[in-house]
Amino acid sequence: MKRIGKYIASVLLVSLLTIGLAACGKAENNSQSGENSDDTIISGKVDVKYTSRDLAGTWREENATKVKLSGDSYTIKEAGVYVFSGTLKDGQIIVEAGDTDKVQIVLNGVDIKCADGPAILIENADKTLITLAEGSENTVADGKTCASAEDQPWGTIFSKDNLTINGSGKLVVKGNYRHGIVSKDDLKVTGGEIEVTAVKDGLRGKDSVRIYDGKITISAQGNGIKSNNEKDENKGFISIDGGEIDIKDVSSQGMEAYQVAQMTGGTLNIDSSNEGIQAKNIYIKDGTLNINAADDCLNAADSQSTGSEEKQDGVNLEIVGGILNLSTTAGDGLDSNGDLTVSGGTTILQGSSGGVEVNLDYNGEGTISGGTVIGVGNTQMAQNFGENSTQGAILYGGSNYSAGTTVTLTDADGKELASMKAERSFSCVLVSAPGMIKGETYKLKIGDDTTEVQLSSIVVSDGISGQMGGGGRGPGGDRNGTPAEMPEEGPQGRPH
């Protein structure tokens, strides 16, 4: 998998390479002295740590206990490496180890079904690693009922302690009762090909969900990925640091984190009938993010705060890099109940054709100092970046244009600064790109129409009536001076 934004001190990288060369494919230090010191740290809004054992996905054959599953459940009582193969038609792998024990479960061709509980149940351990053996295909499924009286966020794979999934094999998870894969502490995925279907959430880590690598496909009737620790501001976060993740057919959020949802690398695709990503703080540093949503694509909000029209303290949506392709049929592209900050990256916004939903919607301050943002949508309640921006921005309302129309901004010399092709009809264009400065004149080409726009101030709004904010020349009409009409087609969005 392609890994983007991995920040590893050079001396640590040398150590990891040395370990890898010595491994020859299957070597792991199984000592119980704790994790190795040469950790990989990913910097972001939250700094994320992966240990060398999280990333290795290897083990020593000579130190492993091999288990051929057939009729009965298997319980692990102590630290060690356990390699499983075979079939359980109605049973479990259970971990009941000590508080300081590290357990490695290697799945090497298993088919495990449990009619009334998790297929893999981790009751107690310091940490458990589930390693997907190279070339193996593994399937785990639970039933539609749960025999336990405990009120837990049950999953087909359920851990009450830290859980890491690594390796290079394939794992199919069928969550028929509630969720797919759940950890009540940290959930890390650093490798493998993983397919999850669930009647509620796909992946859940109460304290965090961290994805470093792997190919992951999630289809869920709840959230795709969720982290919900509300009590500790250093927890309750999701970090996408690499891999290829495809979240589809979700009925709620593609990703939902109480504290922070961040992306520092990899590719993330979300197809949601609700919102794309929701968190108190959303931070995009690198990688490729593609979202198709019925509601907001990125929504920074404090879920514990009531009301959405006033600025929420501590809420921020920040884009510093990456490539973002955001499309919504009845929501906002970038929505922050606090501040909105853009300093880098390329963001393309495919907005809704009608209603009060817009490309930008922020309750605090919205600023742009770098990067490219270009979007189309409707003129009603359209919002530009604020006057504290240091890079120029144009919000332009013209006639109604059809889907398939190309929008291009060039400077006075004809150099292209930004361009996009609209997916649906629109009457409004938002564009900001590096090199846009106050006092210069730019040409905005929409289909066959070309309009010259001078940046008389750092942000300019032209032909927009009823706008929510941002600088500019105030309400207006189309380029002929008549008010722009709203297109008839397009769903009506709900107010922010």
Tab-separated table of C-alpha atoms in Angstrom:
chain	number	residue	atom	x	y	z
A	1	MET	CA	0.000	0.000	0.000
A	2	LYS	CA	1.147	3.529	-0.621
A	3	ARG	CA	2.038	5.276	2.621
A	4	ILE	CA	1.984	9.050	2.787
A	5	GLY	CA	3.191	11.304	5.567
A	6	LYS	CA	5.221	8.803	7.560
A	7	TYR	CA	7.616	10.808	9.725
A	8	ILE	CA	10.265	8.474	11.127
A	9	ALA	CA	13.571	9.588	12.572
A	10	SER	CA	16.393	8.281	10.387
A	11	VAL	CA	18.022	6.285	13.143
A	12	LEU	CA	14.731	4.521	13.815
A	13	LEU	CA	14.263	3.797	10.120
A	14	VAL	CA	17.664	2.098	10.022
A	15	SER	CA	16.636	-0.011	12.989
A	16	LEU	CA	13.397	-1.062	11.328
A	17	LEU	CA	15.212	-2.011	8.109
A	18	THR	CA	17.678	-4.085	10.091
A	19	ILE	CA	14.849	-5.915	11.814
A	20	GLY	CA	13.083	-6.482	8.492
A	21	LEU	CA	16.185	-7.959	6.816
A	22	ALA	CA	16.747	-10.296	9.726
A	23	ALA	CA	13.123	-11.405	9.699
A	24	CYS	CA	13.134	-13.088	6.266
A	25	GLY	CA	9.356	-12.982	6.252
A	26	LYS	CA	8.509	-14.590	9.594
A	27	ALA	CA	10.374	-13.354	12.589
A	28	GLU	CA	9.132	-11.538	15.646
A	29	ASN	CA	10.494	-11.033	19.097
A	30	ASN	CA	7.825	-12.623	21.292
A	31	SER	CA	9.411	-11.615	24.583
A	32	GLN	CA	7.095	-10.136	27.174
A	33	SER	CA	9.370	-7.194	27.923
A	34	GLY	CA	6.975	-4.795	26.188
A	35	GLU	CA	6.971	-3.087	22.818
A	36	ASN	CA	10.209	-2.173	21.051
A	37	SER	CA	11.485	1.366	21.491
A	38	ASP	CA	11.732	2.149	17.755
A	39	ASP	CA	8.183	3.446	17.340
A	40	THR	CA	6.771	5.224	14.308
A	41	ILE	CA	5.223	8.588	15.140
A	42	ILE	CA	2.785	10.278	12.745
A	43	SER	CA	2.448	14.008	13.369
A	44	GLY	CA	-0.931	15.704	13.038
A	45	LYS	CA	-3.519	17.464	15.135
A	46	VAL	CA	-2.973	14.422	17.333
A	47	ASP	CA	0.402	12.678	17.209
A	48	VAL	CA	-0.138	8.967	16.637
A	49	LYS	CA	2.192	6.153	17.655
A	50	TYR	CA	2.612	2.734	16.047
A	51	THR	CA	5.035	0.268	17.629
A	52	SER	CA	7.324	-1.927	15.569
A	53	ARG	CA	5.216	-4.913	16.583
A	54	ASP	CA	2.052	-3.145	15.395
A	55	LEU	CA	3.608	-2.823	11.953
A	56	ALA	CA	5.527	-6.102	11.641
A	57	GLY	CA	2.752	-8.643	11.043
A	58	THR	CA	5.235	-11.473	11.642
A	59	TRP	CA	5.897	-14.222	14.191
A	60	ARG	CA	8.315	-17.050	15.013
A	61	GLU	CA	6.995	-20.444	14.015
A	62	GLU	CA	9.109	-22.220	16.631
A	63	ASN	CA	7.578	-20.162	19.453
A	64	ALA	CA	3.955	-20.486	18.313
A	65	THR	CA	1.152	-22.711	19.561
A	66	LYS	CA	-0.675	-24.166	16.553
A	67	VAL	CA	-4.404	-24.786	16.892
A	68	LYS	CA	-6.619	-26.617	14.406
A	69	LEU	CA	-10.193	-25.502	15.102
A	70	SER	CA	-12.912	-28.110	14.695
A	71	GLY	CA	-15.745	-28.449	17.195
A	72	ASP	CA	-15.040	-26.548	20.408
A	73	SER	CA	-14.194	-22.962	21.330
A	74	TYR	CA	-10.590	-22.225	22.222
A	75	THR	CA	-9.572	-20.091	25.230
A	76	ILE	CA	-6.169	-18.382	25.517
A	77	LYS	CA	-5.042	-18.029	29.127
A	78	GLU	CA	-1.526	-16.592	28.829
A	79	ALA	CA	0.773	-14.485	26.678
A	80	GLY	CA	2.151	-15.950	23.486
A	81	VAL	CA	1.609	-16.550	19.794
A	82	TYR	CA	-1.292	-18.751	18.689
A	83	VAL	CA	-1.701	-19.790	15.040
A	84	PHE	CA	-5.249	-20.830	14.108
A	85	SER	CA	-6.645	-22.694	11.131
A	86	GLY	CA	-9.833	-24.697	10.611
A	87	THR	CA	-13.555	-24.166	11.151
A	88	LEU	CA	-15.926	-23.446	14.027
A	89	LYS	CA	-19.580	-23.726	13.048
A	90	ASP	CA	-20.682	-22.298	16.413
A	91	GLY	CA	-17.831	-21.307	18.673
A	92	GLN	CA	-15.310	-18.660	19.655
A	93	ILE	CA	-11.680	-17.797	20.125
A	94	ILE	CA	-11.580	-16.299	23.627
A	95	VAL	CA	-8.712	-14.405	25.295
A	96	GLU	CA	-8.657	-14.443	29.099
A	97	ALA	CA	-5.019	-13.571	29.772
A	98	GLY	CA	-3.302	-11.503	32.460
A	99	ASP	CA	-3.327	-7.725	32.712
A	100	THR	CA	0.276	-7.450	31.420
A	101	ASP	CA	0.073	-10.213	28.811
A	102	LYS	CA	0.483	-9.562	25.111
A	103	VAL	CA	-1.295	-12.060	22.909
A	104	GLN	CA	-0.808	-12.576	19.182
A	105	ILE	CA	-3.558	-14.430	17.313
A	106	VAL	CA	-2.491	-15.522	13.835
A	107	LEU	CA	-5.369	-16.337	11.501
A	108	ASN	CA	-4.126	-18.760	8.860
A	109	GLY	CA	-7.279	-19.901	7.109
A	110	VAL	CA	-10.198	-19.889	9.562
A	111	ASP	CA	-13.977	-19.834	9.245
A	112	ILE	CA	-15.516	-18.975	12.612
A	113	LYS	CA	-19.212	-18.484	13.313
A	114	CYS	CA	-20.829	-17.860	16.683
A	115	ALA	CA	-24.616	-17.868	16.873
A	116	ASP	CA	-24.966	-15.737	20.023
A	117	GLY	CA	-21.778	-13.778	20.612
A	118	PRO	CA	-18.499	-12.477	19.130
A	119	ALA	CA	-16.521	-14.889	16.988
A	120	ILE	CA	-13.339	-13.530	18.604
A	121	LEU	CA	-13.831	-12.300	22.166
A	122	ILE	CA	-10.973	-10.617	24.043
A	123	GLU	CA	-12.022	-10.410	27.670
A	124	ASN	CA	-8.658	-9.487	29.134
A	125	ALA	CA	-5.069	-8.826	28.044
A	126	ASP	CA	-2.699	-5.893	27.976
A	127	LYS	CA	-2.820	-5.972	24.192
A	128	THR	CA	-3.909	-8.368	21.475
A	129	LEU	CA	-2.632	-8.520	17.912
A	130	ILE	CA	-4.617	-10.304	15.223
A	131	THR	CA	-2.227	-11.141	12.404
A	132	LEU	CA	-3.526	-12.169	8.983
A	133	ALA	CA	-1.094	-14.741	7.616
A	134	GLU	CA	0.239	-14.148	4.129
A	135	GLY	CA	-1.971	-15.742	1.455
A	136	SER	CA	-4.662	-16.745	3.966
A	137	GLU	CA	-8.406	-16.142	3.672
A	138	ASN	CA	-10.329	-15.842	6.926
A	139	THR	CA	-14.003	-15.327	7.736
A	140	VAL	CA	-15.628	-14.470	11.078
A	141	ALA	CA	-19.333	-13.911	11.733
A	142	ASP	CA	-21.674	-13.548	14.680
A	143	GLY	CA	-25.400	-14.263	14.865
A	144	LYS	CA	-28.378	-11.957	15.194
A	145	THR	CA	-28.600	-12.427	18.973
A	146	CYS	CA	-26.221	-12.142	21.935
A	147	ALA	CA	-26.372	-14.463	24.943
A	148	SER	CA	-24.543	-12.059	27.262
A	149	ALA	CA	-26.558	-9.794	29.564
A	150	GLU	CA	-23.732	-7.209	29.559
A	151	ASP	CA	-24.508	-3.897	27.915
A	152	GLN	CA	-21.555	-3.662	25.538
A	153	PRO	CA	-20.964	-2.319	22.012
A	154	TRP	CA	-20.703	-5.912	20.814
A	155	GLY	CA	-18.861	-6.693	17.623
A	156	THR	CA	-18.012	-9.825	15.664
A	157	ILE	CA	-14.461	-9.164	16.846
A	158	PHE	CA	-14.758	-7.585	20.287
A	159	SER	CA	-11.925	-6.523	22.588
A	160	LYS	CA	-12.128	-4.927	26.007
A	161	ASP	CA	-8.461	-3.923	25.658
A	162	ASN	CA	-6.080	-2.609	22.989
A	163	LEU	CA	-6.354	-4.370	19.626
A	164	THR	CA	-4.136	-4.278	16.531
A	165	ILE	CA	-4.867	-5.987	13.212
A	166	ASN	CA	-1.874	-6.482	10.934
A	167	GLY	CA	-0.402	-8.869	8.367
A	168	SER	CA	-1.065	-9.307	4.660
A	169	GLY	CA	-3.844	-11.916	4.437
A	170	LYS	CA	-7.578	-11.412	3.945
A	171	LEU	CA	-10.251	-11.069	6.634
A	172	VAL	CA	-14.010	-10.976	6.030
A	173	VAL	CA	-16.055	-9.753	9.019
A	174	LYS	CA	-19.836	-10.119	9.111
A	175	GLY	CA	-21.473	-8.125	11.894
A	176	ASN	CA	-24.988	-9.517	12.085
A	177	TYR	CA	-25.798	-8.410	15.654
A	178	ARG	CA	-24.300	-4.914	15.951
A	179	HIS	CA	-20.808	-3.842	14.923
A	180	GLY	CA	-17.985	-5.341	12.903
A	181	ILE	CA	-14.689	-4.821	14.794
A	182	VAL	CA	-14.683	-3.161	18.243
A	183	SER	CA	-12.063	-2.191	20.797
A	184	LYS	CA	-12.991	-0.475	24.047
A	185	ASP	CA	-9.486	1.026	24.048
A	186	ASP	CA	-7.362	1.662	20.937
A	187	LEU	CA	-8.047	-0.052	17.603
A	188	LYS	CA	-5.181	-0.079	15.100
A	189	VAL	CA	-5.092	-1.484	11.574
A	190	THR	CA	-1.664	-1.639	9.949
A	191	GLY	CA	-2.116	-4.183	7.158
A	192	GLY	CA	-4.206	-6.832	5.455
A	193	GLU	CA	-7.214	-6.878	3.176
A	194	ILE	CA	-10.271	-6.420	5.378
A	195	GLU	CA	-13.938	-6.479	4.356
A	196	VAL	CA	-16.508	-5.510	6.980
A	197	THR	CA	-20.302	-5.559	6.772
A	198	ALA	CA	-22.315	-4.589	9.827
A	199	VAL	CA	-25.889	-3.788	10.825
A	200	LYS	CA	-24.497	-0.870	12.850
A	201	ASP	CA	-20.885	0.444	12.859
A	202	GLY	CA	-18.031	-1.028	10.841
A	203	LEU	CA	-14.976	-0.184	12.988
A	204	ARG	CA	-15.182	1.184	16.531
A	205	GLY	CA	-12.397	2.155	18.920
A	206	LYS	CA	-13.583	3.993	22.005
A	207	ASP	CA	-10.251	5.701	22.677
A	208	SER	CA	-9.044	5.814	19.063
A	209	VAL	CA	-9.076	4.226	15.633
A	210	ARG	CA	-5.721	4.405	13.842
A	211	ILE	CA	-5.142	3.130	10.319
A	212	TYR	CA	-1.570	2.994	9.016
A	213	ASP	CA	-1.959	0.661	6.050
A	214	GLY	CA	-4.148	-2.015	4.529
A	215	LYS	CA	-6.986	-2.287	2.070
A	216	ILE	CA	-10.256	-1.868	3.974
A	217	THR	CA	-13.821	-2.015	2.682
A	218	ILE	CA	-16.716	-1.156	5.004
A	219	SER	CA	-20.450	-1.404	4.383
A	220	ALA	CA	-22.474	-0.458	7.463
A	221	GLN	CA	-25.975	0.638	8.363
A	222	GLY	CA	-24.576	2.910	11.084
A	223	ASN	CA	-21.196	4.678	11.007
A	224	GLY	CA	-18.319	3.451	8.908
A	225	ILE	CA	-15.663	4.249	11.536
A	226	LYS	CA	-16.351	5.651	15.001
A	227	SER	CA	-14.459	6.761	18.128
A	228	ASN	CA	-16.587	8.088	20.970
A	229	ASN	CA	-14.568	8.803	24.117
A	230	GLU	CA	-16.179	12.037	25.323
A	231	LYS	CA	-14.409	12.344	28.677
A	232	ASP	CA	-10.713	12.530	27.704
A	233	GLU	CA	-9.716	15.277	25.264
A	234	ASN	CA	-6.638	13.243	24.276
A	235	LYS	CA	-8.787	10.309	23.199
A	236	GLY	CA	-11.864	9.802	21.064
A	237	PHE	CA	-10.005	10.357	17.785
A	238	ILE	CA	-9.642	8.771	14.358
A	239	SER	CA	-6.402	9.010	12.388
A	240	ILE	CA	-6.135	7.868	8.770
A	241	ASP	CA	-2.382	7.688	8.170
A	242	GLY	CA	-2.234	5.450	5.106
A	243	GLY	CA	-3.857	2.555	3.281
A	244	GLU	CA	-6.831	2.378	0.952
A	245	ILE	CA	-10.200	2.691	2.695
A	246	ASP	CA	-13.565	2.416	0.989
A	247	ILE	CA	-16.598	3.235	3.160
A	248	LYS	CA	-19.867	2.732	1.314
A	249	ASP	CA	-23.583	2.412	1.841
A	250	VAL	CA	-23.417	3.874	5.356
A	251	SER	CA	-26.654	5.282	6.763
A	252	SER	CA	-25.021	7.616	9.284
A	253	GLN	CA	-21.556	9.230	9.185
A	254	GLY	CA	-18.752	7.794	7.104
A	255	MET	CA	-16.480	8.664	10.042
A	256	GLU	CA	-17.476	10.068	13.409
A	257	ALA	CA	-15.061	11.047	16.174
A	258	TYR	CA	-15.954	12.948	19.292
A	259	GLN	CA	-12.633	14.800	19.529
A	260	VAL	CA	-10.540	14.696	16.339
A	261	ALA	CA	-10.855	13.156	12.879
A	262	GLN	CA	-7.627	13.587	10.956
A	263	MET	CA	-6.064	12.381	7.722
A	264	THR	CA	-2.299	12.426	7.197
A	265	GLY	CA	-2.022	10.031	4.257
A	266	GLY	CA	-3.565	7.242	2.206
A	267	THR	CA	-6.794	7.210	0.215
A	268	LEU	CA	-10.223	7.451	1.824
A	269	ASN	CA	-13.459	7.064	-0.144
A	270	ILE	CA	-16.808	7.697	1.570
A	271	ASP	CA	-20.286	7.187	0.105
A	272	SER	CA	-22.851	8.188	2.746
A	273	SER	CA	-26.583	8.765	2.786
A	274	ASN	CA	-25.923	11.186	5.666
A	275	GLU	CA	-22.626	13.010	6.396
A	276	GLY	CA	-19.080	12.264	5.306
A	277	ILE	CA	-16.945	13.081	8.355
A	278	GLN	CA	-18.065	14.604	11.652
A	279	ALA	CA	-15.864	15.543	14.599
A	280	LYS	CA	-15.195	18.406	16.971
A	281	ASN	CA	-11.962	19.018	15.088
A	282	ILE	CA	-11.336	17.911	11.506
A	283	TYR	CA	-7.754	18.113	10.250
A	284	ILE	CA	-6.640	17.178	6.721
A	285	LYS	CA	-2.860	17.138	6.263
A	286	ASP	CA	-2.243	14.835	3.304
A	287	GLY	CA	-3.701	11.986	1.262
A	288	THR	CA	-6.664	11.750	-1.101
A	289	LEU	CA	-10.176	12.186	0.287
A	290	ASN	CA	-13.229	11.481	-1.892
A	291	ILE	CA	-16.688	12.001	-0.352
A	292	ASN	CA	-20.163	11.629	-1.836
A	293	ALA	CA	-22.746	12.546	0.788
A	294	ALA	CA	-26.415	13.444	1.017
A	295	ASP	CA	-25.640	15.878	3.850
A	296	ASP	CA	-22.463	17.750	4.857
A	297	CYS	CA	-19.189	16.377	3.501
A	298	LEU	CA	-17.022	17.668	6.364
A	299	ASN	CA	-18.854	18.807	9.496
A	300	ALA	CA	-16.889	20.159	12.450
A	301	ALA	CA	-19.248	20.301	15.423
A	302	ASP	CA	-19.377	19.684	19.155
A	303	SER	CA	-21.964	16.946	19.496
A	304	GLN	CA	-22.492	17.851	23.163
A	305	SER	CA	-23.339	21.472	22.406
A	306	THR	CA	-26.907	22.568	21.722
A	307	GLY	CA	-27.743	24.887	18.866
A	308	SER	CA	-25.822	25.281	15.629
A	309	GLU	CA	-26.085	28.979	14.732
A	310	GLU	CA	-23.634	30.331	17.333
A	311	LYS	CA	-19.902	29.701	17.266
A	312	GLN	CA	-18.900	26.630	19.267
A	313	ASP	CA	-15.667	27.051	21.214
A	314	GLY	CA	-12.876	24.600	20.408
A	315	VAL	CA	-14.406	23.581	17.079
A	316	ASN	CA	-12.266	23.854	13.950
A	317	LEU	CA	-12.078	22.521	10.403
A	318	GLU	CA	-8.537	22.813	9.072
A	319	ILE	CA	-7.138	21.851	5.670
A	320	VAL	CA	-3.349	22.119	5.310
A	321	GLY	CA	-2.774	19.682	2.440
A	322	GLY	CA	-4.090	16.732	0.500
A	323	ILE	CA	-6.506	16.341	-2.391
A	324	LEU	CA	-10.201	16.633	-1.496
A	325	ASN	CA	-13.046	15.827	-3.865
A	326	LEU	CA	-16.246	16.631	-1.967
A	327	SER	CA	-19.752	16.202	-3.399
A	328	THR	CA	-23.074	16.725	-1.625
A	329	THR	CA	-26.612	16.615	-2.962
A	330	ALA	CA	-28.286	18.409	-0.029
A	331	GLY	CA	-25.634	19.575	2.406
A	332	ASP	CA	-22.609	21.834	2.880
A	333	GLY	CA	-19.206	21.041	1.446
A	334	LEU	CA	-17.161	22.481	4.326
A	335	ASP	CA	-19.193	23.104	7.477
A	336	SER	CA	-17.743	24.304	10.777
A	337	ASN	CA	-19.718	25.369	13.830
A	338	GLY	CA	-16.490	27.096	14.829
A	339	ASP	CA	-13.625	28.256	12.610
A	340	LEU	CA	-12.660	27.186	9.089
A	341	THR	CA	-8.998	27.445	8.061
A	342	VAL	CA	-7.441	26.528	4.711
A	343	SER	CA	-3.675	26.864	4.170
A	344	GLY	CA	-2.898	24.212	1.567
A	345	GLY	CA	-4.091	21.283	-0.519
A	346	THR	CA	-6.557	21.160	-3.384
A	347	THR	CA	-10.269	21.104	-2.536
A	348	ILE	CA	-12.965	20.631	-5.183
A	349	LEU	CA	-16.542	21.200	-4.003
A	350	GLN	CA	-19.568	19.862	-5.886
A	351	GLY	CA	-22.414	21.624	-4.082
A	352	SER	CA	-26.162	21.145	-4.057
A	353	SER	CA	-28.290	22.655	-6.818
A	354	GLY	CA	-30.879	24.184	-4.498
A	355	GLY	CA	-31.882	24.831	-0.903
A	356	VAL	CA	-29.945	26.718	1.767
A	357	GLU	CA	-26.907	24.420	1.765
A	358	VAL	CA	-23.655	25.955	0.516
A	359	ASN	CA	-20.011	25.221	-0.262
A	360	LEU	CA	-18.774	27.012	2.857
A	361	ASP	CA	-20.668	27.335	6.132
A	362	TYR	CA	-18.859	28.546	9.251
A	363	ASN	CA	-20.073	30.198	12.450
A	364	GLY	CA	-16.715	31.590	13.570
A	365	GLU	CA	-13.968	32.863	11.290
A	366	GLY	CA	-13.243	31.498	7.819
A	367	THR	CA	-9.789	32.213	6.384
A	368	ILE	CA	-7.649	31.016	3.485
A	369	SER	CA	-3.899	31.600	3.249
A	370	GLY	CA	-2.865	28.933	0.743
A	371	GLY	CA	-4.012	25.988	-1.320
A	372	THR	CA	-6.707	25.804	-3.969
A	373	VAL	CA	-10.446	25.766	-3.295
A	374	ILE	CA	-12.906	25.723	-6.178
A	375	GLY	CA	-16.573	24.857	-5.928
A	376	VAL	CA	-19.980	25.234	-7.526
A	377	GLY	CA	-23.395	25.361	-5.891
A	378	ASN	CA	-26.394	27.614	-5.463
A	379	THR	CA	-26.475	31.310	-4.604
A	380	GLN	CA	-28.916	31.156	-1.691
A	381	MET	CA	-27.034	31.859	1.573
A	382	ALA	CA	-23.663	31.477	-0.217
A	383	GLN	CA	-20.641	32.287	1.946
A	384	ASN	CA	-17.135	33.436	1.001
A	385	PHE	CA	-13.966	33.317	3.063
A	386	GLY	CA	-13.514	36.187	5.523
A	387	GLU	CA	-11.540	39.411	5.170
A	388	ASN	CA	-8.759	38.180	7.465
A	389	SER	CA	-7.701	35.843	4.649
A	390	THR	CA	-4.285	36.488	3.066
A	391	GLN	CA	-5.056	34.773	-0.253
A	392	GLY	CA	-7.627	36.169	-2.647
A	393	ALA	CA	-11.056	34.538	-3.035
A	394	ILE	CA	-13.950	35.142	-5.424
A	395	LEU	CA	-17.592	34.229	-4.803
A	396	TYR	CA	-19.517	34.766	-8.033
A	397	GLY	CA	-23.206	34.346	-8.761
A	398	GLY	CA	-24.322	34.305	-12.375
A	399	SER	CA	-26.966	32.610	-14.435
A	400	ASN	CA	-28.015	29.019	-14.019
A	401	TYR	CA	-25.586	26.564	-15.560
A	402	SER	CA	-26.124	22.903	-16.358
A	403	ALA	CA	-24.261	19.829	-15.137
A	404	GLY	CA	-21.131	19.159	-17.145
A	405	THR	CA	-20.163	22.850	-17.385
A	406	THR	CA	-16.458	23.567	-16.950
A	407	VAL	CA	-15.339	26.411	-14.663
A	408	THR	CA	-11.844	27.893	-15.083
A	409	LEU	CA	-10.076	30.830	-13.436
A	410	THR	CA	-7.086	32.455	-15.167
A	411	ASP	CA	-4.933	35.446	-14.334
A	412	ALA	CA	-4.429	38.498	-16.559
A	413	ASP	CA	-1.747	36.651	-18.546
A	414	GLY	CA	-4.025	33.710	-19.257
A	415	LYS	CA	-2.354	31.339	-16.796
A	416	GLU	CA	-4.826	28.793	-15.408
A	417	LEU	CA	-5.114	28.987	-11.631
A	418	ALA	CA	-7.980	26.568	-10.983
A	419	SER	CA	-10.493	24.494	-12.945
A	420	MET	CA	-13.286	21.978	-12.405
A	421	LYS	CA	-16.226	20.316	-14.167
A	422	ALA	CA	-19.619	20.543	-12.441
A	423	GLU	CA	-21.486	17.333	-11.600
A	424	ARG	CA	-24.863	19.032	-11.271
A	425	SER	CA	-26.550	22.319	-12.164
A	426	PHE	CA	-25.362	25.439	-10.338
A	427	SER	CA	-25.626	29.219	-10.132
A	428	CYS	CA	-22.657	30.091	-7.924
A	429	VAL	CA	-18.870	29.673	-8.092
A	430	LEU	CA	-16.330	29.917	-5.262
A	431	VAL	CA	-12.634	29.993	-6.127
A	432	SER	CA	-9.367	30.760	-4.357
A	433	ALA	CA	-5.914	29.786	-5.564
A	434	PRO	CA	-2.256	30.599	-4.905
A	435	GLY	CA	-1.235	33.824	-6.620
A	436	MET	CA	-4.578	35.594	-6.170
A	437	ILE	CA	-3.769	38.978	-4.685
A	438	LYS	CA	-5.633	42.194	-3.973
A	439	GLY	CA	-5.784	44.689	-6.833
A	440	GLU	CA	-5.331	42.168	-9.652
A	441	THR	CA	-7.967	41.243	-12.254
A	442	TYR	CA	-8.909	37.644	-13.080
A	443	LYS	CA	-11.002	35.982	-15.755
A	444	LEU	CA	-13.675	33.515	-14.675
A	445	LYS	CA	-14.811	31.311	-17.543
A	446	ILE	CA	-18.040	29.361	-16.983
A	447	GLY	CA	-18.906	27.297	-20.017
A	448	ASP	CA	-18.940	29.764	-22.916
A	449	ASP	CA	-19.263	32.832	-20.638
A	450	THR	CA	-16.258	34.830	-19.460
A	451	THR	CA	-16.366	37.478	-16.717
A	452	GLU	CA	-13.567	39.710	-15.493
A	453	VAL	CA	-13.422	40.086	-11.718
A	454	GLN	CA	-11.127	42.546	-9.967
A	455	LEU	CA	-10.001	41.786	-6.449
A	456	SER	CA	-10.819	45.213	-5.055
A	457	SER	CA	-10.431	43.597	-1.621
A	458	ILE	CA	-8.821	40.329	-0.576
A	459	VAL	CA	-12.189	38.547	-0.893
A	460	VAL	CA	-14.839	39.611	-3.379
A	461	SER	CA	-18.471	38.512	-3.721
A	462	ASP	CA	-20.184	39.455	-6.969
A	463	GLY	CA	-23.778	38.754	-7.985
A	464	ILE	CA	-24.696	37.109	-4.675
A	465	SER	CA	-27.905	37.923	-2.814
A	466	GLY	CA	-28.610	36.696	0.703
A	467	GLN	CA	-25.013	35.638	1.351
A	468	MET	CA	-24.110	34.524	4.866
A	469	GLY	CA	-20.707	36.097	5.176
A	470	GLY	CA	-17.347	36.929	3.630
A	471	GLY	CA	-16.184	40.161	2.073
A	472	GLY	CA	-17.084	41.673	-1.254
A	473	ARG	CA	-19.292	44.085	-3.067
A	474	GLY	CA	-22.528	43.041	-1.459
A	475	PRO	CA	-25.744	41.756	-2.977
A	476	GLY	CA	-26.115	41.792	-6.722
A	477	GLY	CA	-27.514	39.899	-9.627
A	478	ASP	CA	-26.189	38.128	-12.679
A	479	ARG	CA	-23.677	39.741	-15.022
A	480	ASN	CA	-26.526	41.740	-16.642
A	481	GLY	CA	-27.616	43.160	-13.293
A	482	THR	CA	-30.719	40.988	-12.883
A	483	PRO	CA	-31.153	38.778	-9.823
A	484	ALA	CA	-29.997	35.206	-10.367
A	485	GLU	CA	-32.844	32.702	-10.306
A	486	MET	CA	-32.591	29.449	-8.444
A	487	PRO	CA	-32.669	26.291	-10.572
A	488	GLU	CA	-35.882	24.322	-10.331
A	489	GLU	CA	-34.202	20.957	-9.988
A	490	GLY	CA	-32.314	19.732	-6.952
A	491	PRO	CA	-33.311	18.567	-3.454
A	492	GLN	CA	-34.048	21.049	-0.724
A	493	GLY	CA	-31.546	20.865	2.108
A	494	ARG	CA	-32.305	21.367	5.759
A	495	PRO	CA	-30.983	24.475	7.559
A	496	HIS	CA	-27.529	24.237	9.129
